[in-house]
Amino acid sequence: MRKQTIFFEKKPKIISTNTIVGPKEGIGPLNSYFDKILDNDKYNQKTFEKSESFMQMYAIKHAMENVGLVDNDIGALISGDLINEIIASSFSAKEFSIPYMGIYGACSTFGEGLTIGSTLVSGGFLDKVIVAASSHYSSIERQYRFPLELGTQPTPTSQWTVTGAGCCILSADCNDNNCPEIDCATIGKVTELGIDDANNMGAAMAPAAVDTTLAHFKDTGRDFGYYDMVLTGDLGRFGRSIYIDMMAENGFTIRNGYNDCGALIYEENKKAVQGGSGAGCATVVFNSLVYKKMKEKKLRKVLLIPTGALLSKVSALQGEAIPCIAHAVSISI
Amino acid sequence: MRKQTIFFEKKPKIISTNTIVGPKEGIGPLNSYFDKILDNDKYNQKTFEKSESFMQMYAIKHAMENVGLVDNDIGALISGDLINEIIASSFSAKEFSIPYMGIYGACSTFGEGLTIGSTLVSGGFLDKVIVAASSHYSSIERQYRFPLELGTQPTPTSQWTVTGAGCCILSADCNDNNCPEIDCATIGKVTELGIDDANNMGAAMAPAAVDTTLAHFKDTGRDFGYYDMVLTGDLGRFGRSIYIDMMAENGFTIRNGYNDCGALIYEENKKAVQGGSGAGCATVVFNSLVYKKMKEKKLRKVLLIPTGALLSKVSALQGEAIPCIAHAVSISI
């Protein structure tokens, strides 16, 4: 039986990260971990799309600056977002003199990027690779659901698209001997169990997260006990409860260390309903909270499982169910 | 100076390809090379989007069948297309039990996929990877430009989006000792010289193709004379002439072996104006004509340079110029 997990003999090191978020994320429980919090989500740009692009640029620029790197040191930039034709990423990439590859995995984008970036570095093809992802509530809500001006009431199972961008730099070497490193990654399959409600992403994505987690555990012989933290992204609170139930049905009882990026980023009972979502969610949670706790050795083994709902407005209007995917990346220090 | 080209010590072999095209492509000069020609571009589906998805599925399924492989033999499927949120690819991937990674590089998608796929195989991470791409005139024209029902006259610089899907299987080993193999790939940078006319993609993309070709020549010490065929995709006839001029300005005179996928796929002076475009264009030209000629040793060294225009309808309506990219992949037998 072919494995879904690829193992990195030479483990890529995460030598730098950066995150930038909007005002709503900035008042959430993770606010002390973010590198930059905007006081207006337009970031002084004419459009929300440009704002998101500038947020990606900010994160990439500062992740490089933090470790004294310039464009010419970076072998490739791998990035993606949720806007049609991922223009936030390509318009951001335009501002750097770095070879670029765009990816699309909806909210799983950061996991896919880490996987591709790790193969490039671990395989000895490139020395340094930047992986970035972003999303923006105001550009995405109107693209997938309703015009913002309509003031539509969110449904009880809905999630709030995170306004934020985050990135990390993968490198063959670590200068300070204190870098989290990626030891393996499980590439997910597309899963679809018939959910067709674009306001219930948690239920649509939970089975994909379960499928990938089970494949990861099978391939590696690990379980929840092996990790200090298993972090799905972004099922939200409702999807998280489905994930816990489905994993239990498959014989894996959740330990204390499980959580979900979408459930962590906003306070409960605020307007975000079930929590955060969007390609920016897992990336800003991992590259702030998780990365900093790993550097401090408060977390040593983390399994990050970004999940993505691969729908579009057209597929939803054509009555199609929502295919979903999740990739699992194991990081340790 | 950091190189843009990654070299594959263990060269991934292309062990199988498959192509499927619409009726218009089927009456073009390459018709004898395609594996399947549809007599209606809806492929008996309800929507054009589903038709494109089924075309991808057809190509993937038959590329596997041709060499006796099943889902479980394939380590990853890497694919992309032009429809918002690449639903043609993810809805196609849903039908296979193969780990999936979606990519977005507009018409450069196949080149990006070959690059990522090659690192996975060459690095020893996976044994077999499928790379696929597609486009469909009827789903794309209305998404980027005008409703089909409007019967809008194409402008003189426009290109015709190819209806077609193509894929290839990369493998660590070749069974019959007669497989084209990938020796290196140059990852492109995003280039933008101010062209903002979505009906003049050739002019927008030619500078990106030039930029990547120059980087490739510099990194490898090669020139046009090294290759039997250098094939950009898809500048069309107008873009091809710009590419030739710009390369000459940079000191590289084009030899006989240069052509462009978009210029090859349709007869001149037919309704396609400057020629073909779309993520399906380079993939159906390479995986039919080029692959078959390589297997027959009529071509031994080929440089494929798929080019992509990274615009969206939103970026065009917001008045943004068109960022472009090109990736170069060197294949030999």
CSV table of N, CA, C and O in Angstrom, one decimal, chain A residues 168-229:
chain,number,residue,atom,x,y,z
A,168,CYS,N,6.5,31.9,6.3
A,168,CYS,CA,7.7,31.4,7.0
A,168,CYS,C,8.8,31.2,6.0
A,168,CYS,O,8.5,31.0,4.8
A,169,ILE,N,10.0,31.1,6.4
A,169,ILE,CA,11.1,30.8,5.6
A,169,ILE,C,11.7,29.5,5.9
A,169,ILE,O,12.1,29.2,7.1
A,170,LEU,N,11.7,28.6,5.0
A,170,LEU,CA,12.3,27.2,5.1
A,170,LEU,C,13.7,27.3,4.7
A,170,LEU,O,14.0,27.9,3.6
A,171,SER,N,14.6,26.7,5.4
A,171,SER,CA,16.0,26.7,5.1
A,171,SER,C,16.7,25.4,5.3
A,171,SER,O,16.3,24.6,6.2
A,172,ALA,N,17.7,25.1,4.6
A,172,ALA,CA,18.5,23.9,4.8
A,172,ALA,C,19.3,23.9,6.1
A,172,ALA,O,19.5,22.9,6.7
A,173,ASP,N,19.6,25.1,6.5
A,173,ASP,CA,20.4,25.3,7.8
A,173,ASP,C,19.7,26.2,8.7
A,173,ASP,O,19.0,27.1,8.3
A,174,CYS,N,20.1,26.1,10.0
A,174,CYS,CA,19.6,26.9,11.1
A,174,CYS,C,20.8,27.6,11.7
A,174,CYS,O,21.7,26.9,12.2
A,175,ASN,N,20.8,28.9,11.8
A,175,ASN,CA,21.9,29.6,12.4
A,175,ASN,C,22.1,29.5,13.9
A,175,ASN,O,23.2,29.4,14.4
A,176,ASP,N,21.0,29.5,14.6
A,176,ASP,CA,21.0,29.6,16.1
A,176,ASP,C,20.7,28.2,16.8
A,176,ASP,O,20.5,28.2,18.0
A,177,ASN,N,20.7,27.2,16.0
A,177,ASN,CA,20.4,25.8,16.6
A,177,ASN,C,19.1,25.8,17.4
A,177,ASN,O,18.9,25.0,18.3
A,178,ASN,N,18.2,26.7,17.0
A,178,ASN,CA,16.9,26.7,17.7
A,178,ASN,C,15.8,26.9,16.7
A,178,ASN,O,15.0,27.8,16.9
A,179,CYS,N,15.8,26.1,15.7
A,179,CYS,CA,14.7,26.2,14.7
A,179,CYS,C,13.8,25.0,14.7
A,179,CYS,O,14.3,23.9,14.6
A,180,PRO,N,12.5,25.2,14.7
A,180,PRO,CA,11.6,24.1,14.4
A,180,PRO,C,11.9,23.5,13.0
A,180,PRO,O,12.3,24.3,12.1
A,181,GLU,N,11.8,22.2,12.9
A,181,GLU,CA,12.0,21.6,11.6
A,181,GLU,C,10.9,20.7,11.2
A,181,GLU,O,10.2,20.1,12.1
A,182,ILE,N,10.8,20.5,9.9
A,182,ILE,CA,9.7,19.7,9.4
A,182,ILE,C,10.2,18.3,9.1
A,182,ILE,O,11.1,18.1,8.4
A,183,ASP,N,9.6,17.3,9.7
A,183,ASP,CA,10.1,15.9,9.5
A,183,ASP,C,9.3,15.1,8.5
A,183,ASP,O,9.8,14.2,7.9
A,184,CYS,N,8.0,15.4,8.4
A,184,CYS,CA,7.2,14.7,7.3
A,184,CYS,C,6.0,15.4,7.0
A,184,CYS,O,5.5,16.3,7.8
A,185,ALA,N,5.3,15.1,5.9
A,185,ALA,CA,4.1,15.7,5.5
A,185,ALA,C,3.2,14.7,4.8
A,185,ALA,O,3.7,13.9,4.0
A,186,THR,N,1.9,14.7,5.2
A,186,THR,CA,0.9,13.8,4.6
A,186,THR,C,0.1,14.6,3.6
A,186,THR,O,-0.6,15.5,4.0
A,187,ILE,N,0.1,14.2,2.4
A,187,ILE,CA,-0.7,14.9,1.3
A,187,ILE,C,-2.1,14.3,1.3
A,187,ILE,O,-2.2,13.1,1.2
A,188,GLY,N,-3.1,15.2,1.4
A,188,GLY,CA,-4.4,14.7,1.5
A,188,GLY,C,-5.1,14.4,0.2
A,188,GLY,O,-4.6,14.8,-0.9
A,189,LYS,N,-6.1,13.6,0.3
A,189,LYS,CA,-7.0,13.3,-0.9
A,189,LYS,C,-8.2,14.2,-0.8
A,189,LYS,O,-8.6,14.6,0.3
A,190,VAL,N,-8.8,14.4,-2.0
A,190,VAL,CA,-10.1,15.1,-2.0
A,190,VAL,C,-11.2,14.2,-1.4
A,190,VAL,O,-11.4,13.1,-1.9
A,191,THR,N,-11.9,14.8,-0.5
A,191,THR,CA,-13.0,14.0,0.2
A,191,THR,C,-14.3,14.8,0.1
A,191,THR,O,-14.3,16.1,0.2
A,192,GLU,N,-15.4,14.2,-0.2
A,192,GLU,CA,-16.7,14.9,-0.3
A,192,GLU,C,-17.8,14.0,0.1
A,192,GLU,O,-18.0,12.9,-0.4
A,193,LEU,N,-18.5,14.4,1.2
A,193,LEU,CA,-19.5,13.6,1.8
A,193,LEU,C,-20.9,14.2,1.6
A,193,LEU,O,-21.8,13.8,2.3
A,194,GLY,N,-21.0,15.1,0.6
A,194,GLY,CA,-22.4,15.5,0.3
A,194,GLY,C,-22.8,16.9,0.8
A,194,GLY,O,-23.9,17.4,0.5
A,195,ILE,N,-22.0,17.5,1.7
A,195,ILE,CA,-22.3,18.8,2.3
A,195,ILE,C,-22.3,19.8,1.2
A,195,ILE,O,-21.3,20.0,0.5
A,196,ASP,N,-23.4,20.6,1.0
A,196,ASP,CA,-23.4,21.6,-0.1
A,196,ASP,C,-23.7,23.0,0.4
A,196,ASP,O,-24.0,23.9,-0.3
A,197,ASP,N,-23.6,23.2,1.7
A,197,ASP,CA,-23.9,24.5,2.3
A,197,ASP,C,-22.6,25.3,2.6
A,197,ASP,O,-21.8,24.9,3.4
A,198,ALA,N,-22.5,26.4,1.8
A,198,ALA,CA,-21.2,27.2,1.8
A,198,ALA,C,-21.1,27.9,3.2
A,198,ALA,O,-20.1,28.6,3.4
A,199,ASN,N,-22.2,27.8,4.0
A,199,ASN,CA,-22.1,28.4,5.3
A,199,ASN,C,-21.9,27.3,6.4
A,199,ASN,O,-22.1,27.6,7.6
A,200,ASN,N,-21.4,26.2,6.0
A,200,ASN,CA,-21.2,25.1,7.0
A,200,ASN,C,-19.9,24.4,6.6
A,200,ASN,O,-19.9,23.2,6.3
A,201,MET,N,-18.8,25.2,6.5
A,201,MET,CA,-17.5,24.6,6.1
A,201,MET,C,-17.0,23.6,7.0
A,201,MET,O,-16.3,22.7,6.7
A,202,GLY,N,-17.2,23.9,8.3
A,202,GLY,CA,-16.7,23.0,9.3
A,202,GLY,C,-17.1,21.5,9.1
A,202,GLY,O,-16.3,20.6,9.1
A,203,ALA,N,-18.4,21.3,8.8
A,203,ALA,CA,-18.9,20.0,8.6
A,203,ALA,C,-18.4,19.4,7.3
A,203,ALA,O,-18.1,18.2,7.2
A,204,ALA,N,-18.2,20.3,6.3
A,204,ALA,CA,-17.7,19.8,5.0
A,204,ALA,C,-16.2,19.4,5.1
A,204,ALA,O,-15.8,18.4,4.6
A,205,MET,N,-15.5,20.1,5.9
A,205,MET,CA,-14.0,19.9,6.0
A,205,MET,C,-13.6,18.9,7.0
A,205,MET,O,-12.5,18.2,6.8
A,206,ALA,N,-14.4,18.7,8.1
A,206,ALA,CA,-14.0,17.7,9.1
A,206,ALA,C,-13.6,16.3,8.6
A,206,ALA,O,-12.6,15.8,9.0
A,207,PRO,N,-14.4,15.8,7.7
A,207,PRO,CA,-14.1,14.4,7.2
A,207,PRO,C,-12.7,14.4,6.4
A,207,PRO,O,-12.0,13.4,6.5
A,208,ALA,N,-12.4,15.5,5.7
A,208,ALA,CA,-11.1,15.5,5.1
A,208,ALA,C,-10.0,15.5,6.1
A,208,ALA,O,-8.9,14.9,6.0
A,209,ALA,N,-10.2,16.3,7.2
A,209,ALA,CA,-9.2,16.4,8.3
A,209,ALA,C,-9.0,15.0,8.9
A,209,ALA,O,-7.9,14.5,9.2
A,210,VAL,N,-10.1,14.3,9.1
A,210,VAL,CA,-10.1,12.9,9.7
A,210,VAL,C,-9.3,12.0,8.7
A,210,VAL,O,-8.4,11.2,9.2
A,211,ASP,N,-9.7,12.0,7.5
A,211,ASP,CA,-9.0,11.1,6.5
A,211,ASP,C,-7.5,11.3,6.5
A,211,ASP,O,-6.8,10.3,6.5
A,212,THR,N,-7.1,12.6,6.5
A,212,THR,CA,-5.6,12.8,6.4
A,212,THR,C,-5.0,12.4,7.7
A,212,THR,O,-3.9,11.9,7.8
A,213,THR,N,-5.6,12.7,8.9
A,213,THR,CA,-5.1,12.4,10.2
A,213,THR,C,-4.9,10.8,10.3
A,213,THR,O,-3.8,10.3,10.7
A,214,LEU,N,-5.9,10.1,9.8
A,214,LEU,CA,-5.8,8.6,9.9
A,214,LEU,C,-4.7,8.1,9.0
A,214,LEU,O,-3.9,7.2,9.4
A,215,ALA,N,-4.6,8.7,7.8
A,215,ALA,CA,-3.5,8.3,6.9
A,215,ALA,C,-2.1,8.6,7.6
A,215,ALA,O,-1.2,7.8,7.5
A,216,HIS,N,-2.0,9.8,8.2
A,216,HIS,CA,-0.8,10.2,8.9
A,216,HIS,C,-0.4,9.2,10.0
A,216,HIS,O,0.7,8.8,10.1
A,217,PHE,N,-1.4,8.9,10.8
A,217,PHE,CA,-1.2,8.0,12.0
A,217,PHE,C,-0.8,6.6,11.4
A,217,PHE,O,0.1,6.0,12.0
A,218,LYS,N,-1.4,6.2,10.4
A,218,LYS,CA,-1.1,4.8,9.8
A,218,LYS,C,0.3,4.8,9.2
A,218,LYS,O,1.1,3.9,9.5
A,219,ASP,N,0.6,5.8,8.5
A,219,ASP,CA,2.0,5.9,7.8
A,219,ASP,C,3.1,6.0,8.8
A,219,ASP,O,4.2,5.5,8.6
A,220,THR,N,2.8,6.7,9.9
A,220,THR,CA,3.9,7.0,10.8
A,220,THR,C,3.9,6.2,12.1
A,220,THR,O,4.9,6.2,12.9
A,221,GLY,N,2.8,5.5,12.4
A,221,GLY,CA,2.7,4.7,13.6
A,221,GLY,C,2.5,5.6,14.8
A,221,GLY,O,2.6,5.2,16.0
A,222,ARG,N,2.2,6.9,14.6
A,222,ARG,CA,2.0,7.8,15.7
A,222,ARG,C,0.5,7.9,16.1
A,222,ARG,O,-0.4,7.4,15.3
A,223,ASP,N,0.2,8.6,17.2
A,223,ASP,CA,-1.2,8.9,17.5
A,223,ASP,C,-1.2,10.2,18.2
A,223,ASP,O,-0.2,10.9,18.2
A,224,PHE,N,-2.4,10.6,18.8
A,224,PHE,CA,-2.5,11.9,19.4
A,224,PHE,C,-1.4,12.1,20.5
A,224,PHE,O,-0.9,13.2,20.8
A,225,GLY,N,-1.1,11.0,21.2
A,225,GLY,CA,-0.2,11.0,22.3
A,225,GLY,C,1.2,11.4,21.9
A,225,GLY,O,2.0,11.9,22.7
A,226,TYR,N,1.6,11.2,20.7
A,226,TYR,CA,2.9,11.5,20.2
A,226,TYR,C,3.1,13.0,20.1
A,226,TYR,O,4.3,13.5,20.3
A,227,TYR,N,2.1,13.8,19.9
A,227,TYR,CA,2.2,15.2,19.6
A,227,TYR,C,1.9,16.0,20.9
A,227,TYR,O,0.9,15.7,21.6
A,228,ASP,N,2.6,17.1,21.1
A,228,ASP,CA,2.2,18.1,22.1
A,228,ASP,C,0.9,18.8,21.7
A,228,ASP,O,0.1,19.3,22.5
A,229,MET,N,0.8,19.0,20.4
A,229,MET,CA,-0.3,19.7,19.9
A,229,MET,C,-0.7,19.2,18.5
A,229,MET,O,0.2,19.1,17.6
